Amino acid sequence: MRTHTPFTNLAFCIRTFGCQMNKHDSERIAGMLEGLGALPVETIEDADVVVFMTCCVREAADTRLYGQVASLKNTPLRPGTPLSKRIVAVGGCIGQRDGERLVDELPHLDVVFGTHNPGSLPHLLEAALDEGGHQVEVLDAASSFPTELPTAREHAWAAWLPITVGCNNFCSYCIVPYVRGREKSRPLEDIVAEAEGYVASGVKEITLLGQNVNSYGRDLYGSPRFAAVLDALDSTGIERLRFATSHPKDLTDEVIGRFGTLRSLMPALHLPVQSGSDAVLAAMNRRYTRAHYLELVRKLRETLPGIALSTDVIVGFPGETAKDFEDTYRLVDEVGYHQVFTFIYSKREGTPAASIDDPTPHEVVQERFDRLVDLVQERAYEANQADLGATVDVLVEGASKRDAGLLAGKSPKNQTVHAPLPDGLSADDLAGTTVRVRVDEAKTWYLAGTVVEGPCDADDRSGAADGR
Ligand code: SAH
Ligand code: SF4
Ligand code: F3S
């Protein structure tokens, strides 16, 4: 029997913003709290302990957090709670950046922690429960890798696996290196051991994580390279392997080649371009040119013709001219991405770009942004047409949010796929299994079709129609 802890039967809720790093850290936090006897709940209203995992990559995320935490003051306690006050904790990147300042602005906050010490949360919460007051602990650097903590994953069949933390690139607009610290790689043996554990427990898809996975290993003895991580992961027998994020300046021919040879590596790559203008790329400190980026795209398509590419673009970087923007527009048109995450530049205090003058009026930036979004949708729609009539392997995630009679899952190219549930099978029965779906409709953001086979094991599907 589990021993009684201060957390036994407390209800907790985690709200996560930002990137996969935060999502992963949230899973670790859920794992720790559940291990101590606390119970996860869906809503803040039902929770005794609320944890915000925060992001400050753009200003909107900042403002939202302050609003949400402030409004909690007026949220009544749940009926039957053993506490006289709801405990509120803020972690992640705003916790790291603002530390003590947060409790000055939000006095009803109980706990603040940072990106380097999610493992400290239980003792900080315990101190807040015992002693009250503000418990703030933010460290300058991590003493251990966050993956050494237990985990409660959102899906039993999918796992995030960090291979590096931090970032050394200092793109001039970006706050991440300041809130996540210097890049640190995890030893290959540890990565492989964790992956083997996942495979043994039935995980179907592993996504390797790092701000720039391509620079993996530079800080380790013998400098193992990212391609070696891909090879080792493929050998674990994992069904699907993905990774994010790739910096174009460090994407090697060796890694590109793996798309043609590794069984488990999915035919999709997120390769953030940020801008199609050489002048803006230089001002962003991205350290590649438009021509270099397009050459990478050419090599990727030569290696694996059907590969689905996605990217990030920032519109309105300080000083971006009409000509710079046209270069970006043309690049997006030329590449024909499956998905583009478009962002309006957001000034982040403390970054080099924050001190560059910006004469471009907001309306002009907004108009550029809207034009780009229209193009992105057009090209995404066209990219999906290539799969019309094909049969694709779909790793089922559950019921579609729009229609409970449809299953929703992901294709190898990471497209969302919907299909009516086959007779006699529920979305819960199918979650985590792979079915084969014939694509009858290809829309901008999803494919729709009919289940023609499955559920089946990866081994039954060699020679799949789309080649993967
Ligand atoms: N390490 C990853 C992701 C970083 S953050 C990478 O290098 O691609 C995710 C995206 O947010 C970035 O790719 C960028 O497009 C966007 N972003 C970062 N800082 C921003 C800012 N100040 N304003 C607008 N978008 C920003
Ligand atoms: Fe930010 Fe650039 Fe590092 Fe990505 S590579 S996290 S954009 S500094
Ligand atoms: Fe946001 Fe931090 Fe990720 S700032 S994008 S949550 S590293």
Coordinates of C-alpha atoms and ligand atoms in Angstrom, one line a residue:
M1 CA 0.0 0.0 0.0
R2 CA 1.1 3.5 -0.8
T3 CA 2.2 5.5 2.3
H4 CA 0.3 8.6 3.2
T5 CA 1.9 11.8 2.0
P6 CA 0.9 15.5 2.2
F7 CA -0.4 15.1 -1.3
T8 CA -2.6 12.0 -0.8
N9 CA -6.0 12.6 -2.4
L10 CA -5.3 16.2 -3.3
A11 CA -6.7 17.1 -6.7
F12 CA -4.2 18.7 -9.1
C13 CA -4.5 20.3 -12.5
I14 CA -1.6 21.4 -14.8
R15 CA -2.1 24.0 -17.5
T16 CA 0.6 23.9 -20.1
F17 CA 1.6 26.6 -22.6
G18 CA 4.4 26.7 -25.2
C19 CA 6.5 24.0 -26.8
Q20 CA 7.0 20.3 -26.4
M21 CA 9.7 20.9 -23.8
N22 CA 7.0 22.3 -21.5
K23 CA 4.6 19.5 -22.4
H24 CA 7.2 17.0 -21.5
D25 CA 8.1 18.7 -18.2
S26 CA 4.3 18.7 -17.4
E27 CA 4.2 14.9 -17.9
R28 CA 7.1 14.6 -15.5
I29 CA 5.3 16.8 -12.9
A30 CA 2.1 14.8 -13.3
G31 CA 4.2 11.6 -12.8
M32 CA 5.7 13.0 -9.6
L33 CA 2.5 14.2 -8.1
E34 CA 0.6 11.0 -9.0
G35 CA 3.5 9.1 -7.4
L36 CA 2.9 11.0 -4.2
G37 CA -0.8 10.1 -4.2
A38 CA -2.3 13.2 -5.7
L39 CA -5.1 12.8 -8.3
P40 CA -5.2 14.5 -11.7
V41 CA -8.4 16.5 -12.6
E42 CA -9.3 18.3 -15.8
T43 CA -10.5 21.7 -14.6
I44 CA -9.1 24.4 -12.3
E45 CA -12.4 24.6 -10.5
D46 CA -12.0 20.9 -9.4
A47 CA -8.3 21.3 -8.3
D48 CA -6.7 21.9 -5.0
V49 CA -3.3 22.5 -6.6
V50 CA -3.0 24.3 -9.9
V51 CA 0.3 24.3 -11.8
F52 CA 0.9 26.7 -14.8
M53 CA 3.7 25.6 -17.1
T54 CA 4.4 28.9 -18.9
C55 CA 5.9 30.2 -22.1
C56 CA 7.3 33.6 -22.9
V57 CA 8.4 33.2 -26.5
R58 CA 5.9 35.8 -27.6
E59 CA 4.2 38.6 -25.7
A60 CA 0.6 37.1 -26.0
A61 CA 1.6 34.1 -23.8
D62 CA 2.9 36.4 -21.1
T63 CA -0.3 38.5 -20.9
R64 CA -2.5 35.4 -20.8
L65 CA -0.7 33.9 -17.8
Y66 CA -1.0 37.1 -15.7
G67 CA -4.7 37.2 -16.6
Q68 CA -5.4 33.6 -15.8
V69 CA -3.5 33.6 -12.5
A70 CA -5.2 36.9 -11.5
S71 CA -8.7 35.5 -12.2
L72 CA -8.0 32.4 -10.0
K73 CA -8.4 34.7 -6.9
N74 CA -12.2 34.7 -7.6
T75 CA -12.5 30.9 -8.3
P76 CA -14.3 29.2 -5.4
L77 CA -12.6 26.2 -3.7
R78 CA -13.9 22.8 -4.7
P79 CA -16.5 21.3 -2.4
G80 CA -14.9 18.9 0.0
T81 CA -11.4 20.2 -0.4
P82 CA -9.1 19.6 2.7
L83 CA -7.4 23.0 2.0
S84 CA -8.4 26.5 3.1
K85 CA -6.8 28.0 0.0
R86 CA -6.1 26.8 -3.5
I87 CA -2.4 26.4 -4.0
V88 CA -1.1 28.0 -7.2
A89 CA 2.3 27.3 -8.7
V90 CA 4.0 28.8 -11.8
G91 CA 6.8 27.0 -13.5
G92 CA 8.4 26.9 -17.0
C93 CA 9.9 29.8 -18.8
I94 CA 8.1 32.8 -17.2
G95 CA 8.9 31.3 -13.8
Q96 CA 12.6 31.1 -14.9
R97 CA 12.6 34.6 -16.3
D98 CA 10.7 36.4 -13.6
G99 CA 11.3 34.5 -10.4
E100 CA 10.6 36.6 -7.3
R101 CA 9.1 39.4 -9.5
L102 CA 6.0 37.1 -10.1
V103 CA 5.0 37.0 -6.5
D104 CA 5.4 40.8 -6.3
E105 CA 2.9 41.2 -9.1
L106 CA 0.7 38.2 -8.2
P107 CA 0.7 38.0 -4.4
H108 CA -1.7 35.1 -4.2
L109 CA 0.8 32.9 -6.0
D110 CA 2.3 30.2 -3.7
V111 CA 5.1 28.6 -5.6
V112 CA 7.5 29.7 -8.4
F113 CA 10.0 27.4 -10.0
G114 CA 12.0 27.4 -13.2
T115 CA 13.0 25.4 -16.2
H116 CA 16.0 23.8 -14.5
N117 CA 14.1 22.4 -11.4
P118 CA 10.7 20.9 -12.2
G119 CA 11.9 18.2 -9.7
S120 CA 11.7 20.7 -6.9
L121 CA 8.0 21.2 -7.2
P122 CA 6.9 18.6 -4.6
H123 CA 9.1 20.0 -1.9
L124 CA 8.0 23.6 -2.7
L125 CA 4.4 22.6 -2.7
E126 CA 4.9 20.8 0.6
A127 CA 6.5 23.9 2.1
A128 CA 3.6 26.0 0.8
L129 CA 1.1 23.6 2.4
D130 CA 3.0 23.4 5.7
E131 CA 4.2 26.9 6.2
G132 CA 2.3 29.1 3.7
G133 CA 4.1 32.1 2.3
H134 CA 5.8 32.3 -1.1
Q135 CA 8.1 29.5 -2.1
V136 CA 10.4 30.6 -4.9
E137 CA 13.2 28.5 -6.3
V138 CA 14.8 29.3 -9.6
L139 CA 18.2 27.9 -10.5
D140 CA 20.8 29.2 -13.0
A141 CA 21.5 25.7 -14.5
A142 CA 20.2 22.2 -14.2
S143 CA 22.0 19.7 -12.0
S144 CA 20.4 16.7 -13.8
F145 CA 18.4 15.9 -16.8
P146 CA 14.6 16.2 -16.4
T147 CA 14.1 12.8 -17.8
E148 CA 15.4 11.3 -14.6
L149 CA 12.0 12.0 -13.0
P150 CA 9.0 9.7 -13.3
T151 CA 6.4 10.4 -15.9
A152 CA 2.6 10.3 -16.5
R153 CA 2.3 10.5 -20.3
E154 CA -0.8 11.9 -22.0
H155 CA -1.0 8.9 -24.4
A156 CA 0.3 5.5 -23.4
W157 CA 1.5 4.9 -27.0
A158 CA 3.5 8.1 -27.6
A159 CA 6.5 9.5 -25.7
W160 CA 8.6 12.7 -25.9
L161 CA 12.2 11.9 -25.4
P162 CA 14.5 14.9 -24.8
I163 CA 18.0 14.4 -26.2
T164 CA 19.2 18.0 -25.5
V165 CA 18.0 20.8 -23.3
G166 CA 18.9 24.5 -23.7
C167 CA 20.1 26.4 -26.8
N168 CA 23.3 28.0 -27.9
N169 CA 22.1 29.7 -31.0
F170 CA 21.0 33.0 -29.8
C171 CA 18.7 33.9 -32.8
S172 CA 18.4 37.6 -32.2
Y173 CA 14.7 37.7 -31.6
C174 CA 14.5 34.7 -29.3
I175 CA 14.2 34.5 -25.5
V176 CA 14.7 30.7 -25.3
P177 CA 18.5 30.6 -24.7
Y178 CA 17.9 33.0 -21.7
V179 CA 15.2 30.9 -20.1
R180 CA 16.4 27.4 -21.0
G181 CA 20.1 27.9 -20.6
R182 CA 23.1 26.5 -22.5
E183 CA 22.7 23.4 -24.7
K184 CA 23.4 20.2 -22.8
S185 CA 23.2 16.7 -24.5
R186 CA 22.1 13.6 -22.8
P187 CA 24.4 10.6 -23.1
L188 CA 23.4 8.2 -25.9
E189 CA 23.2 5.2 -23.6
D190 CA 20.6 7.0 -21.4
I191 CA 18.6 7.9 -24.5
V192 CA 18.6 4.4 -25.8
A193 CA 17.8 2.9 -22.3
E194 CA 14.8 5.1 -22.0
A195 CA 13.7 4.3 -25.6
E196 CA 14.0 0.6 -25.0
G197 CA 11.9 0.9 -21.9
Y198 CA 9.2 2.6 -23.9
V199 CA 9.3 0.0 -26.7
A200 CA 9.0 -2.8 -24.1
S201 CA 5.9 -1.0 -22.5
G202 CA 4.1 -0.8 -25.9
V203 CA 5.0 2.8 -27.0
K204 CA 4.5 3.2 -30.7
E205 CA 5.9 6.6 -31.4
I206 CA 8.9 8.4 -30.0
T207 CA 9.6 12.1 -30.7
L208 CA 13.1 13.2 -29.9
L209 CA 13.2 16.7 -28.5
G210 CA 15.7 19.5 -28.5
Q211 CA 15.8 23.2 -29.5
N212 CA 18.2 22.1 -32.1
V213 CA 18.5 18.3 -32.3
N214 CA 21.1 18.6 -35.1
S215 CA 23.7 19.9 -32.8
Y216 CA 23.3 16.9 -30.4
G217 CA 26.5 15.5 -28.9
R218 CA 28.9 18.4 -29.4
D219 CA 29.4 18.7 -25.6
L220 CA 29.8 15.0 -25.0
Y221 CA 32.9 12.9 -24.9
G222 CA 33.6 11.5 -28.4
S223 CA 31.0 13.9 -29.9
P224 CA 28.4 11.4 -30.9
R225 CA 26.3 12.8 -33.8
F226 CA 22.6 13.1 -34.2
A227 CA 22.6 10.5 -37.0
A228 CA 24.0 8.0 -34.5
V229 CA 21.0 8.7 -32.2
L230 CA 18.6 8.1 -35.1
D231 CA 20.3 4.8 -35.9
A232 CA 20.3 3.6 -32.3
L233 CA 16.6 4.5 -31.9
D234 CA 15.7 2.7 -35.1
S235 CA 17.4 -0.4 -33.7
T236 CA 15.2 -0.4 -30.6
G237 CA 12.3 -1.6 -32.8
I238 CA 10.2 1.6 -32.2
E239 CA 7.3 1.8 -34.8
R240 CA 7.5 5.5 -35.5
L241 CA 10.3 7.9 -34.9
R242 CA 10.1 11.7 -35.2
F243 CA 12.2 14.6 -34.0
A244 CA 11.9 18.4 -33.4
T245 CA 13.4 20.9 -33.9
S246 CA 16.0 21.0 -36.7
H247 CA 18.1 24.1 -37.3
P248 CA 18.9 24.4 -41.0
K249 CA 22.5 25.5 -40.4
D250 CA 23.2 22.1 -38.7
L251 CA 21.2 19.7 -40.8
T252 CA 23.8 17.3 -42.3
D253 CA 23.7 15.2 -45.4
E254 CA 24.1 12.2 -43.0
V255 CA 20.8 13.0 -41.3
I256 CA 19.1 13.8 -44.6
G257 CA 20.2 10.4 -45.8
R258 CA 18.5 8.6 -42.9
F259 CA 15.1 9.6 -44.3
G260 CA 15.9 7.2 -47.2
T261 CA 17.2 4.3 -45.1
L262 CA 15.7 4.1 -41.6
R263 CA 12.6 2.0 -41.3
S264 CA 11.1 3.9 -38.4
L265 CA 11.9 7.5 -39.3
M266 CA 8.6 9.1 -40.4
P267 CA 8.5 11.0 -43.8
A268 CA 8.0 14.4 -42.2
L269 CA 10.4 17.1 -41.2
H270 CA 9.9 20.4 -39.4
L271 CA 12.6 22.8 -40.7
P272 CA 12.0 26.3 -39.5
V273 CA 13.1 28.9 -42.1
Q274 CA 11.9 32.1 -40.2
S275 CA 12.5 34.3 -43.3
G276 CA 13.2 33.9 -47.0
S277 CA 15.4 37.1 -47.1
D278 CA 19.1 36.9 -46.7
A279 CA 19.2 40.3 -45.1
V280 CA 16.6 39.4 -42.5
L281 CA 18.2 35.9 -41.9
A282 CA 21.5 37.7 -41.2
A283 CA 19.9 40.2 -38.8
M284 CA 18.2 37.2 -37.1
N285 CA 21.6 35.5 -36.6
R286 CA 20.3 32.4 -38.3
R287 CA 23.6 31.6 -40.0
Y288 CA 22.3 30.2 -43.2
T289 CA 21.1 31.7 -46.5
R290 CA 18.0 31.3 -48.5
A291 CA 20.0 29.4 -51.1
H292 CA 21.4 27.0 -48.5
Y293 CA 17.9 26.4 -47.1
L294 CA 16.4 25.7 -50.6
E295 CA 19.3 23.3 -51.3
L296 CA 18.4 21.4 -48.1
V297 CA 14.8 21.1 -49.4
R298 CA 16.1 19.8 -52.7
K299 CA 18.3 17.2 -51.1
L300 CA 15.5 16.1 -48.8
R301 CA 13.1 15.6 -51.7
E302 CA 15.7 13.9 -53.7
T303 CA 16.2 11.4 -50.8
L304 CA 12.6 10.9 -50.0
P305 CA 10.3 12.4 -52.7
G306 CA 7.1 12.4 -50.7
I307 CA 8.5 13.9 -47.5
A308 CA 6.2 16.4 -45.8
L309 CA 7.9 19.6 -44.8
S310 CA 6.7 22.1 -42.2
T311 CA 8.2 25.3 -41.0
D312 CA 8.0 28.4 -38.8
V313 CA 8.0 31.9 -40.3
I314 CA 8.3 35.3 -38.5
V315 CA 6.6 38.2 -40.2
G316 CA 7.6 41.8 -39.3
F317 CA 11.1 41.3 -37.9
P318 CA 12.3 44.8 -37.2
G319 CA 13.4 46.5 -40.4
E320 CA 11.7 43.9 -42.7
T321 CA 11.1 45.7 -46.0
A322 CA 8.4 44.9 -48.6
K323 CA 11.1 43.2 -50.7
D324 CA 12.3 41.1 -47.7
F325 CA 8.7 40.0 -47.2
E326 CA 8.3 39.1 -50.9
D327 CA 11.4 36.9 -50.6
T328 CA 9.7 35.0 -47.7
Y329 CA 6.4 34.8 -49.6
R330 CA 8.2 33.4 -52.7
L331 CA 10.1 30.9 -50.6
V332 CA 6.9 29.6 -49.0
D333 CA 5.3 29.4 -52.4
E334 CA 8.2 27.5 -53.9
V335 CA 8.6 24.9 -51.1
G336 CA 4.9 24.0 -50.8
Y337 CA 4.9 23.1 -47.1
H338 CA 2.3 20.8 -45.6
Q339 CA 2.2 23.2 -42.6
V340 CA 3.6 26.6 -41.8
F341 CA 3.4 28.1 -38.3
T342 CA 3.3 31.9 -38.9
F343 CA 4.1 34.4 -36.2
I344 CA 4.1 38.1 -36.1
Y345 CA 7.4 39.3 -34.6
S346 CA 7.0 40.0 -30.9
K347 CA 9.6 42.1 -29.1
R348 CA 11.3 40.2 -26.2
E349 CA 13.2 42.4 -23.7
G350 CA 16.8 41.4 -23.3
T351 CA 17.2 40.0 -26.8
P352 CA 19.4 41.8 -29.4
A353 CA 16.5 42.4 -31.8
A354 CA 14.6 44.3 -29.1
S355 CA 17.0 47.3 -29.6
I356 CA 16.6 47.4 -33.4
D357 CA 14.4 50.3 -34.6
D358 CA 11.3 49.3 -36.4
P359 CA 9.7 51.8 -38.7
T360 CA 7.1 49.4 -40.2
P361 CA 3.6 50.2 -39.1
H362 CA 1.6 47.4 -37.5
E363 CA -1.1 47.5 -40.2
V364 CA 1.5 46.8 -42.8
V365 CA 2.9 43.8 -40.9
Q366 CA -0.7 42.5 -40.3
E367 CA -1.4 42.8 -44.0
R368 CA 1.8 40.8 -44.9
F369 CA 0.9 38.2 -42.3
D370 CA -2.7 37.8 -43.7
R371 CA -1.4 37.4 -47.3
L372 CA 1.1 34.8 -46.1
V373 CA -1.6 32.8 -44.2
D374 CA -3.7 32.7 -47.3
L375 CA -0.8 31.3 -49.3
V376 CA 0.0 28.8 -46.6
Q377 CA -3.5 27.5 -46.7
E378 CA -3.6 27.2 -50.5
R379 CA -0.3 25.3 -50.6
A380 CA -1.2 23.0 -47.6
Y381 CA -4.4 22.1 -49.5
E382 CA -2.4 21.3 -52.6
A383 CA 0.2 19.3 -50.7
N384 CA -2.6 17.1 -49.2
Q385 CA -4.1 16.4 -52.6
A386 CA -1.1 14.1 -53.3
D387 CA -2.6 11.6 -50.9
L388 CA -6.1 11.4 -52.4
G389 CA -6.9 7.8 -53.2
A390 CA -3.8 6.5 -51.3
T391 CA -4.0 4.1 -48.4
V392 CA -2.2 5.4 -45.3
D393 CA -1.2 3.9 -42.0
V394 CA -3.0 5.9 -39.2
L395 CA -1.9 5.7 -35.6
V396 CA -5.2 6.3 -33.8
E397 CA -5.4 8.9 -31.1
G398 CA -9.0 8.5 -30.2
A399 CA -12.4 10.0 -31.2
S400 CA -12.4 13.1 -33.4
K401 CA -13.2 16.2 -31.3
R402 CA -15.7 17.3 -33.9
D403 CA -17.7 14.0 -34.2
A404 CA -17.6 11.1 -31.7
G405 CA -18.4 8.7 -34.5
L406 CA -15.1 9.4 -36.2
L407 CA -11.7 8.2 -35.2
A408 CA -8.8 10.7 -35.4
G409 CA -5.1 9.8 -35.8
K410 CA -1.9 10.7 -37.6
S411 CA -0.5 9.6 -40.9
P412 CA 3.2 8.9 -41.3
K413 CA 3.5 12.5 -42.7
N414 CA 1.9 13.7 -39.5
Q415 CA -1.4 14.7 -41.2
T416 CA -4.5 14.5 -39.1
V417 CA -6.8 11.7 -40.5
H418 CA -10.5 11.2 -39.8
A419 CA -12.5 8.1 -40.6
P420 CA -15.8 6.6 -39.4
L421 CA -15.2 4.0 -36.6
P422 CA -15.4 0.5 -38.1
D423 CA -18.5 -1.5 -36.9
G424 CA -18.2 -2.9 -33.4
L425 CA -15.1 -0.9 -32.5
S426 CA -14.9 2.2 -30.2
A427 CA -12.4 5.0 -30.3
D428 CA -11.0 3.7 -27.0
D429 CA -10.5 0.2 -28.5
L430 CA -8.6 1.6 -31.3
A431 CA -6.5 4.3 -29.5
G432 CA -2.8 3.5 -29.9
T433 CA -3.3 1.0 -32.7
T434 CA -2.6 1.4 -36.3
V435 CA -5.3 1.1 -39.0
R436 CA -5.1 1.5 -42.7
V437 CA -7.3 4.2 -44.1
R438 CA -8.1 4.9 -47.8
V439 CA -8.1 8.7 -48.3
D440 CA -11.3 9.8 -49.9
E441 CA -11.0 13.5 -49.2
A442 CA -8.0 15.8 -48.8
K443 CA -8.7 19.1 -47.0
T444 CA -6.3 21.9 -46.0
W445 CA -5.7 20.6 -42.5
Y446 CA -6.8 17.0 -42.5
L447 CA -7.5 13.9 -44.6
A448 CA -10.8 12.0 -44.4
G449 CA -11.3 8.4 -45.5
T450 CA -12.4 4.9 -44.8
V451 CA -10.8 2.2 -42.7
V452 CA -9.8 -0.6 -45.0
E453 CA -7.8 -2.8 -42.6
G454 CA -6.8 -3.0 -39.0
P455 CA -6.0 -2.7 -36.3
C456 CA -2.7 -4.3 -37.2
D457 CA 0.9 -4.6 -36.0
A458 CA 3.7 -2.8 -37.7
D459 CA 5.1 -6.1 -38.8
D460 CA 2.0 -7.0 -40.8
R461 CA 2.3 -3.8 -42.9
S462 CA 5.6 -4.1 -44.7
G463 CA 5.0 -2.9 -48.3
A464 CA 2.4 -0.3 -47.2
A465 CA 0.9 1.5 -50.2
D466 CA 2.5 4.9 -49.5
G467 CA 5.9 3.2 -49.2
R468 CA 6.3 3.8 -45.4
Ligands
SAH1 N1 14.2 25.9 -31.3 C1 13.2 26.0 -32.2 C2 11.9 26.6 -31.7 C3 11.9 27.9 -31.0 S1 10.5 28.8 -30.6 C4 13.7 26.6 -33.5 O1 14.7 27.1 -33.5 O2 13.0 26.4 -34.5 C5 9.3 28.4 -31.8 C6 9.1 29.4 -32.9 O3 8.7 30.6 -32.3 C7 10.4 29.9 -33.6 O4 10.7 29.0 -34.6 C8 10.0 31.2 -34.1 O5 9.4 31.1 -35.4 C9 9.0 31.7 -33.1 N2 9.5 32.8 -32.3 C10 10.6 32.8 -31.5 N3 10.8 34.0 -30.9 C11 9.8 34.8 -31.5 C12 9.5 36.2 -31.4 N4 10.3 37.0 -30.6 N5 8.5 36.7 -32.1 C13 7.8 35.9 -32.9 N6 8.0 34.6 -33.1 C14 9.0 34.1 -32.4
SF4_2 FE1 15.4 30.3 -30.3 FE2 17.0 30.1 -32.3 FE3 17.5 28.6 -30.2 FE4 15.4 28.1 -31.8 S1 17.6 27.9 -32.4 S2 15.4 28.2 -29.6 S3 14.8 30.1 -32.5 S4 17.6 30.8 -30.3
F3S3 FE1 8.0 28.8 -24.8 FE2 9.9 28.2 -23.2 FE3 9.3 26.5 -25.2 S1 9.6 30.2 -24.0 S2 8.6 28.0 -26.7 S3 8.0 27.1 -23.5 S4 11.3 26.9 -24.4

